[in-house]
Coordinates of N, CA and C and ligand atoms in Angstrom, one line a residue:
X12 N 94.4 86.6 97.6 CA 95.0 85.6 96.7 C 94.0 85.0 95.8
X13 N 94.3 84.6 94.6 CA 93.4 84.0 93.5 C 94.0 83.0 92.6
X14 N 93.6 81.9 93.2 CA 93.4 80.8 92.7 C 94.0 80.5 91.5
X15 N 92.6 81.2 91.1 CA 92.5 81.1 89.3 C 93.6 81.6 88.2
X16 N 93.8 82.5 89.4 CA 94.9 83.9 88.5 C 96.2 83.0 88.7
X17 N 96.3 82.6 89.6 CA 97.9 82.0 90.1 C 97.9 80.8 89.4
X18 N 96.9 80.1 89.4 CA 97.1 79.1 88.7 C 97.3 78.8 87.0
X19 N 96.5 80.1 86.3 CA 96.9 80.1 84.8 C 98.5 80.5 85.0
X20 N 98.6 81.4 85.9 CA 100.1 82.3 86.0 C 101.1 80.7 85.5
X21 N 101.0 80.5 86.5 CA 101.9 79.0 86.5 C 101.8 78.0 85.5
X22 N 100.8 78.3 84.9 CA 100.8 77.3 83.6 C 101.6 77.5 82.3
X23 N 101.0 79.4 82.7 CA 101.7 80.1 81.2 C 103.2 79.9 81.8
X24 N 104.0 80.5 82.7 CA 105.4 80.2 82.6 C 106.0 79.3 82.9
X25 N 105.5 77.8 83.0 CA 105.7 76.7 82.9 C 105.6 76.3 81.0
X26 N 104.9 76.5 80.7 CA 104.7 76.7 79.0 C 105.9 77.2 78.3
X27 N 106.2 78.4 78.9 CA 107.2 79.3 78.6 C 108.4 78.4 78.7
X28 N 108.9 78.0 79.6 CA 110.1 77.0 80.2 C 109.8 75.7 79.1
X29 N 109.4 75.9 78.8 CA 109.0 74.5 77.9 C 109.3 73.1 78.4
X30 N 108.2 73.3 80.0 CA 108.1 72.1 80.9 C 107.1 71.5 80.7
X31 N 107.1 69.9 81.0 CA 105.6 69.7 81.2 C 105.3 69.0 82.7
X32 N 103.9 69.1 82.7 CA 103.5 69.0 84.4 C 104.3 68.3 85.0
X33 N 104.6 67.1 84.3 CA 105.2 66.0 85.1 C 106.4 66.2 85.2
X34 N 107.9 67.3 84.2 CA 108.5 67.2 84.9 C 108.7 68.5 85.9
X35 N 108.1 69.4 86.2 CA 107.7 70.4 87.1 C 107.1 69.6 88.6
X36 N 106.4 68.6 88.1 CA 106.3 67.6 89.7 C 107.4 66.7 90.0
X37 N 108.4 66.5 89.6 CA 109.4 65.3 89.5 C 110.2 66.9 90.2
X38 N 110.6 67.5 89.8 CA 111.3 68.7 90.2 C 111.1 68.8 91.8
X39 N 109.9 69.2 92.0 CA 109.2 69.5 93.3 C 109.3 68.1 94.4
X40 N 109.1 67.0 93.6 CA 108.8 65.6 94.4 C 107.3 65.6 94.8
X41 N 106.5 66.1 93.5 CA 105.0 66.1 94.3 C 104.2 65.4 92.9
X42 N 102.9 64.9 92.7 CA 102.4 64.0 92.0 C 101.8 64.7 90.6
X43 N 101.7 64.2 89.6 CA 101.5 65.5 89.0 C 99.9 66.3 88.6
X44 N 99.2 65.3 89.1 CA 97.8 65.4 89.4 C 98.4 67.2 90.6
X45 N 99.1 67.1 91.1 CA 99.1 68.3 92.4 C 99.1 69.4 91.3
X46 N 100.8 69.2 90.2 CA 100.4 70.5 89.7 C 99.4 70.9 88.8
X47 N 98.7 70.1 88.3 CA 97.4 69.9 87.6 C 96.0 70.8 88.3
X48 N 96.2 70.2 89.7 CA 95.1 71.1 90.4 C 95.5 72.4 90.7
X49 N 97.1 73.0 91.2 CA 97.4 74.4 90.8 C 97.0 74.8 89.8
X50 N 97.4 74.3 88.6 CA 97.2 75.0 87.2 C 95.7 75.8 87.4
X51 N 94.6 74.6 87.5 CA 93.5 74.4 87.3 C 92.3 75.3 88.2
X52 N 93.5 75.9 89.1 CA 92.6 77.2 90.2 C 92.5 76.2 91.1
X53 N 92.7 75.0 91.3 CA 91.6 74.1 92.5 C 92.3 73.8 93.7
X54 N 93.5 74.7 94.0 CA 94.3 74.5 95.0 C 95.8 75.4 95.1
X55 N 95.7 76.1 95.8 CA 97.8 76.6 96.0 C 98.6 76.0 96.5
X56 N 99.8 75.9 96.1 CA 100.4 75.0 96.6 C 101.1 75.1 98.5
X57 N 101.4 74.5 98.8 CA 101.6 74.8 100.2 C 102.5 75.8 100.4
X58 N 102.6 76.1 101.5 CA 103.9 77.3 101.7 C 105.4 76.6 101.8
X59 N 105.8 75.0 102.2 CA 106.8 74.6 101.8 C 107.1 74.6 100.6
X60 N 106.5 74.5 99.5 CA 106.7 74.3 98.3 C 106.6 75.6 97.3
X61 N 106.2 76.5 97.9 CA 106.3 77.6 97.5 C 107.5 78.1 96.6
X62 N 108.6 78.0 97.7 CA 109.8 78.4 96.9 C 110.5 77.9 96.0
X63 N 110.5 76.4 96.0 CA 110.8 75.4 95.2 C 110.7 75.6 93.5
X64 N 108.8 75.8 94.1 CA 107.9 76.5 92.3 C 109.0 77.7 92.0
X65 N 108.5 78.7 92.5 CA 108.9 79.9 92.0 C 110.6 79.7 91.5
X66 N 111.0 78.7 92.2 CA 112.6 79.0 91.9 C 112.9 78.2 90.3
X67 N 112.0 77.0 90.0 CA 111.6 76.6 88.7 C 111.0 77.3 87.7
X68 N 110.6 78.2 88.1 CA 109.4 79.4 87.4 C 110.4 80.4 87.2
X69 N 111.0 80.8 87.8 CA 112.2 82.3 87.6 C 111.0 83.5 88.2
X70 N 110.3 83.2 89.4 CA 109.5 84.0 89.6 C 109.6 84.1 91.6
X71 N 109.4 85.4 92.0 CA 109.3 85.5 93.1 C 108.2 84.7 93.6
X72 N 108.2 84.3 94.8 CA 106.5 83.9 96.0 C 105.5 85.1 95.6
X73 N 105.7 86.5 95.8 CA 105.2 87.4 95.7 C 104.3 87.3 94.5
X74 N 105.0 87.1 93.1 CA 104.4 87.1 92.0 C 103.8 86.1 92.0
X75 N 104.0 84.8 92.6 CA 103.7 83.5 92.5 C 101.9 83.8 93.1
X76 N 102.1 84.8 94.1 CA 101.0 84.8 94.4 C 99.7 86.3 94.1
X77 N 100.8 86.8 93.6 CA 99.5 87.6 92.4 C 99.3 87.4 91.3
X78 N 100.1 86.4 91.0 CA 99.2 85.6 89.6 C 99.6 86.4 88.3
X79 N 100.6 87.4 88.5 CA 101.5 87.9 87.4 C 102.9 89.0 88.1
X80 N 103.7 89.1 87.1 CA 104.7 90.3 87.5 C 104.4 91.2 88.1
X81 N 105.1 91.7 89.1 CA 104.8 92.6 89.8 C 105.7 93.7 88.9
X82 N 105.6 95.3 89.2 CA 106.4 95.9 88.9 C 107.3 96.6 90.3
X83 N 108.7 97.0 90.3 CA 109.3 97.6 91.5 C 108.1 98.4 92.5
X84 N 107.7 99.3 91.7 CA 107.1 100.6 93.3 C 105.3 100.0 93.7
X85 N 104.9 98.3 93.2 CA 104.0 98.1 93.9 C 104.8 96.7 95.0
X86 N 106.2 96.2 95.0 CA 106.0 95.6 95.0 C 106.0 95.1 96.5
X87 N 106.1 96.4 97.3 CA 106.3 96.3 98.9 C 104.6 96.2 99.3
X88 N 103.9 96.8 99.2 CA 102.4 97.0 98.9 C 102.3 95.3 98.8
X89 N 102.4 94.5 97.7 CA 101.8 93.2 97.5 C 102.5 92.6 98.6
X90 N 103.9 92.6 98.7 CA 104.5 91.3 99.7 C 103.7 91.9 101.2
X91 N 103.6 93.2 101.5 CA 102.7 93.1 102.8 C 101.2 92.6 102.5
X92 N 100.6 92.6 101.6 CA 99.7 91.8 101.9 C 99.4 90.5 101.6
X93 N 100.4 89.5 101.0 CA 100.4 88.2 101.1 C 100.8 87.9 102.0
X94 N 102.5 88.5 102.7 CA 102.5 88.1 104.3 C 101.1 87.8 105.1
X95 N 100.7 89.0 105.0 CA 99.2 88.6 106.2 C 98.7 87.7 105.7
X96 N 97.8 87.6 104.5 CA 97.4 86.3 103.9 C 97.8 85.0 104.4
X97 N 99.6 84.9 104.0 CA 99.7 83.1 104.5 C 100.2 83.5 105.6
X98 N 100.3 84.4 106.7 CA 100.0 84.1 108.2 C 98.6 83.2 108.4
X99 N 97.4 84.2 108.0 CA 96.4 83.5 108.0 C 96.1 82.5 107.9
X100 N 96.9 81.6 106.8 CA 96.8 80.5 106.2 C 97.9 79.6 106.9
X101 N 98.5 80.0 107.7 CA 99.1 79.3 108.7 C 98.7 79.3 110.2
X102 N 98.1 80.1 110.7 CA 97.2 79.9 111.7 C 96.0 79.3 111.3
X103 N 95.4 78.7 110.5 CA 94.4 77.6 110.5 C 95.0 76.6 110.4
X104 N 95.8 76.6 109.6 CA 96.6 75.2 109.6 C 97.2 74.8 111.4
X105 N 97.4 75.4 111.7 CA 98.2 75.4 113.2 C 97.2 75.0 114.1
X106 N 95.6 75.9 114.2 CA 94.9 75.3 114.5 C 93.9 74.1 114.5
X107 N 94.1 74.0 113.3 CA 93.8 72.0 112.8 C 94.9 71.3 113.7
X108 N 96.1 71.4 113.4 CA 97.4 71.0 114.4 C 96.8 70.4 115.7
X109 N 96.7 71.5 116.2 CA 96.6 71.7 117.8 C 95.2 70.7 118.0
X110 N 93.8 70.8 117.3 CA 92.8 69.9 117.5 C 92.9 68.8 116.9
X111 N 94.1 68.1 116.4 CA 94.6 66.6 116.4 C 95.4 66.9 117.7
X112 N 96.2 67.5 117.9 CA 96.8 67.3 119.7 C 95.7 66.7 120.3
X113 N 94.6 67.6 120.5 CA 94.2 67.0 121.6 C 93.3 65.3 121.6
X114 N 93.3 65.1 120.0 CA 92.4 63.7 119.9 C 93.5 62.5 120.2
X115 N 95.0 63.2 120.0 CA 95.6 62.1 119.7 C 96.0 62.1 121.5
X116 N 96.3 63.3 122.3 CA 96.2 62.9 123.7 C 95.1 62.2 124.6
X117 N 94.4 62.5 124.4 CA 93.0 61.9 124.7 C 92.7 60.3 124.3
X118 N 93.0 60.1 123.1 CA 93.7 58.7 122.6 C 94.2 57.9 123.5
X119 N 95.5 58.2 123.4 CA 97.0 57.6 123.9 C 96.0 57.1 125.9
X120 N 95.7 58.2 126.3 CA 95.3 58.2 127.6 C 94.4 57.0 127.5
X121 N 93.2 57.1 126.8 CA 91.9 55.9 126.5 C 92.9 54.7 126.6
X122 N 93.6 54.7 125.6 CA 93.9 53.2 124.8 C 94.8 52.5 126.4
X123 N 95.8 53.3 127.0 CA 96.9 53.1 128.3 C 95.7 52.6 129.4
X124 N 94.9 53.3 129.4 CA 93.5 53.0 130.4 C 93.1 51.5 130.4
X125 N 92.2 51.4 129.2 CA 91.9 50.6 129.1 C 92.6 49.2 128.8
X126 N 93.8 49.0 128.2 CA 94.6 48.0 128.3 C 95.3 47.7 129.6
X127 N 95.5 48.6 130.8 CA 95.8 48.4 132.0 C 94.4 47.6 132.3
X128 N 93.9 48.6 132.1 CA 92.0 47.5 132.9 C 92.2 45.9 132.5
X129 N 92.3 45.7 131.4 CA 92.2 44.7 130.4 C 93.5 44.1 131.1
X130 N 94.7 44.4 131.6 CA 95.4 43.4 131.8 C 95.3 43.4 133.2
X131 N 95.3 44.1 134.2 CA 94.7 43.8 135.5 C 94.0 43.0 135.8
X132 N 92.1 43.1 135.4 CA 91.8 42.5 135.7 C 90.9 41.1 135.3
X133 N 91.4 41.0 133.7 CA 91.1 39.6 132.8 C 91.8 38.6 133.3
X134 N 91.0 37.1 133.1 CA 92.1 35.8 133.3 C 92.6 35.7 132.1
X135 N 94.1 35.8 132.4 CA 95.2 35.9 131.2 C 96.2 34.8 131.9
X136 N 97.4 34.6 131.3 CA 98.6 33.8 131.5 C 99.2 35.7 131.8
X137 N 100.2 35.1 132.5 CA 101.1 36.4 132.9 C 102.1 37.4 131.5
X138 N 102.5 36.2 130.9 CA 103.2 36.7 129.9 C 102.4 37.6 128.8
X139 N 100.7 37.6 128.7 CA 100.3 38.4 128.0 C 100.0 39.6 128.9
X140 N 99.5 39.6 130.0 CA 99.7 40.4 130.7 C 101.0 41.6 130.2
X141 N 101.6 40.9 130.4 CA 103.5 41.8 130.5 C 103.2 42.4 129.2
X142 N 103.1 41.9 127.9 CA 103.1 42.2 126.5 C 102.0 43.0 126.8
X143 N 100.3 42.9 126.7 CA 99.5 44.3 126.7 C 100.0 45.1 127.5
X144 N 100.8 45.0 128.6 CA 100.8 46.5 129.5 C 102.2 47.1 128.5
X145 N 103.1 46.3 128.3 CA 104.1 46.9 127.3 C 103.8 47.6 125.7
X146 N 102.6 46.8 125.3 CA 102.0 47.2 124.2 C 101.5 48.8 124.7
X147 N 100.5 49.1 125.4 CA 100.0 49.8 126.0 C 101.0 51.3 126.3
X148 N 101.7 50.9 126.6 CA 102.6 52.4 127.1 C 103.1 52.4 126.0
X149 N 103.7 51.5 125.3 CA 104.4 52.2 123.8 C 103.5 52.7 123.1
X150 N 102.5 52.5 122.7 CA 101.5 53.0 121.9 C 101.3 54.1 122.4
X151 N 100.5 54.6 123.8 CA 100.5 55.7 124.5 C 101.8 56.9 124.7
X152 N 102.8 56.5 124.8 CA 104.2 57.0 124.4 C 104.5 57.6 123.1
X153 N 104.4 56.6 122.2 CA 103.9 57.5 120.8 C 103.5 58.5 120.4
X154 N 101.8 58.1 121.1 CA 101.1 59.2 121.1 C 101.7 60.6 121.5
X155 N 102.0 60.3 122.8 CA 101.8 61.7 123.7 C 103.4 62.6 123.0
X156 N 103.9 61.4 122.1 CA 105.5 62.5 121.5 C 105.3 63.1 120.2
X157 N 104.1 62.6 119.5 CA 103.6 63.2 118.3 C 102.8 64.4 118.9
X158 N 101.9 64.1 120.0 CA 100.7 65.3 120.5 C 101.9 66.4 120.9
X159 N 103.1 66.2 121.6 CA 104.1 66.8 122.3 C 104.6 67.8 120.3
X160 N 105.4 67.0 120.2 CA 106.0 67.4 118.8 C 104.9 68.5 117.8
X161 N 103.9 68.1 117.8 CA 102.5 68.9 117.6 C 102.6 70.6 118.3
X162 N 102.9 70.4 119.4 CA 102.7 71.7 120.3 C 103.9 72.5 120.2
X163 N 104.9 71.9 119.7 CA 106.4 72.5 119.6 C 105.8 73.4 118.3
X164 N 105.7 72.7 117.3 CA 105.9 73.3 115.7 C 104.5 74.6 115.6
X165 N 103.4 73.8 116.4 CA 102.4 74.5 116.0 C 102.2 76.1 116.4
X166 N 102.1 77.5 115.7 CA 102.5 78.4 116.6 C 103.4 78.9 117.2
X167 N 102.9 79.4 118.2 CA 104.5 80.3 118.6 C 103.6 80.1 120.3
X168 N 104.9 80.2 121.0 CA 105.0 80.8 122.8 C 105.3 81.7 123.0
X169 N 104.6 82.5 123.8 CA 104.7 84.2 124.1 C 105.5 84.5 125.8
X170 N 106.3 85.2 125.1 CA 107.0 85.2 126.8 C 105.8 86.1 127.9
X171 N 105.8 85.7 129.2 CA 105.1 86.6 129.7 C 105.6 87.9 130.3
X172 N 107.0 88.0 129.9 CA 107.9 89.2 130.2 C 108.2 90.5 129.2
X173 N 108.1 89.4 128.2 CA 109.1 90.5 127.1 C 108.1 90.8 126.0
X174 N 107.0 89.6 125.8 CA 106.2 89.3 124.9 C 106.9 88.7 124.0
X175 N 108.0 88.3 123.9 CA 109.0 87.7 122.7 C 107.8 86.4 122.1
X176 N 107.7 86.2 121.2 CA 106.9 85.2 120.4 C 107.8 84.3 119.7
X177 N 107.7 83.2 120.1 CA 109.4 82.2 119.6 C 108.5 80.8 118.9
X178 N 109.6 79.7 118.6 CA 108.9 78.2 118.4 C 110.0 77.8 119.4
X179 N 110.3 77.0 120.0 CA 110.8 76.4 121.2 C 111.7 74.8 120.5
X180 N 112.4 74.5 121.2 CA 112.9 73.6 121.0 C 112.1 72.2 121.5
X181 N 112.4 71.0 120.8 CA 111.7 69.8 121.1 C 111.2 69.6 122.8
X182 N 113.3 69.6 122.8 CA 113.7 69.3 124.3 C 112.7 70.2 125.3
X183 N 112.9 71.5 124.7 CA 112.7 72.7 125.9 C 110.9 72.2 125.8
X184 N 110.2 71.9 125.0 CA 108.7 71.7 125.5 C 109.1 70.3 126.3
X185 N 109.5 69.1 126.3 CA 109.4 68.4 126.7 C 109.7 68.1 127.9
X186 N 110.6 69.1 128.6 CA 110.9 69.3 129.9 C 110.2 69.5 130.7
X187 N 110.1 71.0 130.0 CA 108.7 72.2 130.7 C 107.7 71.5 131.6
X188 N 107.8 72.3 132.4 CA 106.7 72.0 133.6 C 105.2 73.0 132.8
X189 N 104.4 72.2 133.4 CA 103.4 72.6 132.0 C 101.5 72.9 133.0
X190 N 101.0 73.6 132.4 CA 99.4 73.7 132.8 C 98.8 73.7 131.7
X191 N 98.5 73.0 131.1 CA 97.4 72.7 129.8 C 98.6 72.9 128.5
X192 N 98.5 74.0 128.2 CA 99.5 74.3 127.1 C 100.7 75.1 127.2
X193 N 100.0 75.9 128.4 CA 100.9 76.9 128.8 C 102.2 76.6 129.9
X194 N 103.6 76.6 129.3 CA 104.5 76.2 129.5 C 105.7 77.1 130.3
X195 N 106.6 76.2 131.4 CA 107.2 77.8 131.7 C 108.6 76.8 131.3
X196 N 109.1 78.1 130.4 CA 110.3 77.9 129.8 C 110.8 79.3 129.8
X197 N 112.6 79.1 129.3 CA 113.2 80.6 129.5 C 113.0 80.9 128.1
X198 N 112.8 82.1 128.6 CA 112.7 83.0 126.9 C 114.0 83.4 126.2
X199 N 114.1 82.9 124.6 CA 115.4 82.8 124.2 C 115.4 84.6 123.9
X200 N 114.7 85.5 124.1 CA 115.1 86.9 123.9 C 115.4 87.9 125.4
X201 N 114.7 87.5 126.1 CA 114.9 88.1 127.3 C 116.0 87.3 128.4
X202 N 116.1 86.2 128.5 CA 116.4 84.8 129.3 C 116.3 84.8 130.2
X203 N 114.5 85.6 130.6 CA 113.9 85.1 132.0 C 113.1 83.8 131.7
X204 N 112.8 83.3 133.6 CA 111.8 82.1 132.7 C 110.2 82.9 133.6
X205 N 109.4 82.1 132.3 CA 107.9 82.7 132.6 C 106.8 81.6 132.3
X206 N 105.8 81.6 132.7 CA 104.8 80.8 132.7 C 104.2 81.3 130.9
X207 N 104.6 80.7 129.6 CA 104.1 81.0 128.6 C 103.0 80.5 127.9
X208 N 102.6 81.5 127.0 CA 101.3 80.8 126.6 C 101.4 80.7 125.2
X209 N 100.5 79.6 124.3 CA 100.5 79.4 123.2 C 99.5 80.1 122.7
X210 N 99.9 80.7 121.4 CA 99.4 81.1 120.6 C 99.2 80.8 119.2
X211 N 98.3 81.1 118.4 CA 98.2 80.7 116.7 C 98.9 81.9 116.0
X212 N 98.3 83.4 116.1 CA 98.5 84.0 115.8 C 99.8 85.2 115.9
Ligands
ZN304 ZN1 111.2 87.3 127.2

């Protein structure tokens, strides 16, 4: 993918439409500095927004991301190799994901720790007591449902049976009896249950 190429692409048929940036960002709901930096080579836009553009542009993703018209007999050739592309571009993103999981688990843990310490064993009145240890788990609670929520979206779970590669439901990770990341849930293609593992890729 190129930047540069994709981003004049979008300028010229944005020109064409006889839009201007800002109402092309009002369209999208995004700032208009953002489409500014597409234009400009200095960023693509995300893969949520992907379709949005192109559907304002009168242009496929595909073209969107070779940076002009495709013609019919290349155009299986290009969509397989942008698929792989923003795979790629979604397994980094997945794994940025996953290493906030673990700061914000690791967090939640510290902060529940240490405010038990702190209300254990400080001279307090009782009633603050009661409030930091409530403060304490809710905060920690938070945490551990965004770190939770994190592990659902990020990636895929591989069955250990079928190799089916899925995203799981909220519920279904939150149940799961668990060893680090690897979760045993039923696989929604086989519907054995297996000790699964996460993956990015
Ligand atoms: Zn399976």
């Amino acid at each position: 993918m190129d930047q540069v190429k994709t981003g004049a692409f979008i300028a010229e048929l944005r020109k064409e439409k006889g839009l201007t940036q800002k109402e092309v960002a009002e369209k999208l709901g995004v700032a208009d500095k953002t489409v500014s930096k597409w234009e400009t080579g200095r960023g693509l836009p995300e893969v949520s927004l992907m379709m949005p553009l192109c559907e304002v542009l009168g242009i496929t993703v595909n073209e969107l991301l070779s940076g002009e018209k495709i013609s019919a007999d290349k155009y299986v050739d290009k969509a397989e190799e942008h698929l792989y592309e923003l795979q790629t571009l979604k397994a980094n993103a997945d794994r940025r994901l996953l290493s906030i999981e673990i700061v914000l688990g690791v967090l939640s843990i510290i902060i529940l720790l240490s405010l038990t310490m702190i209300a254990s064993y400080l001279q307090m009145e009782d009633w603050l007591r009661i409030v930091i240890i409530v403060f304490a788990f809710a905060v920690s609670i938070t945490g551990v449902g965004f770190a939770l929520k994190i592990e659902q979206v990020a990636g895929y779970y591989v069955c250990a049976k079928c190799g089916h590669k899925y995203v799981p439901t909220f519920k279904q990770v939150f149940w799961a009896a668990h060893c680090g990341r690897t979760r045993h849930m039923k696989c929604p293609n086989c519907k054995e249950r297996s000790w699964q593992k996460k993956v990015v890729e």
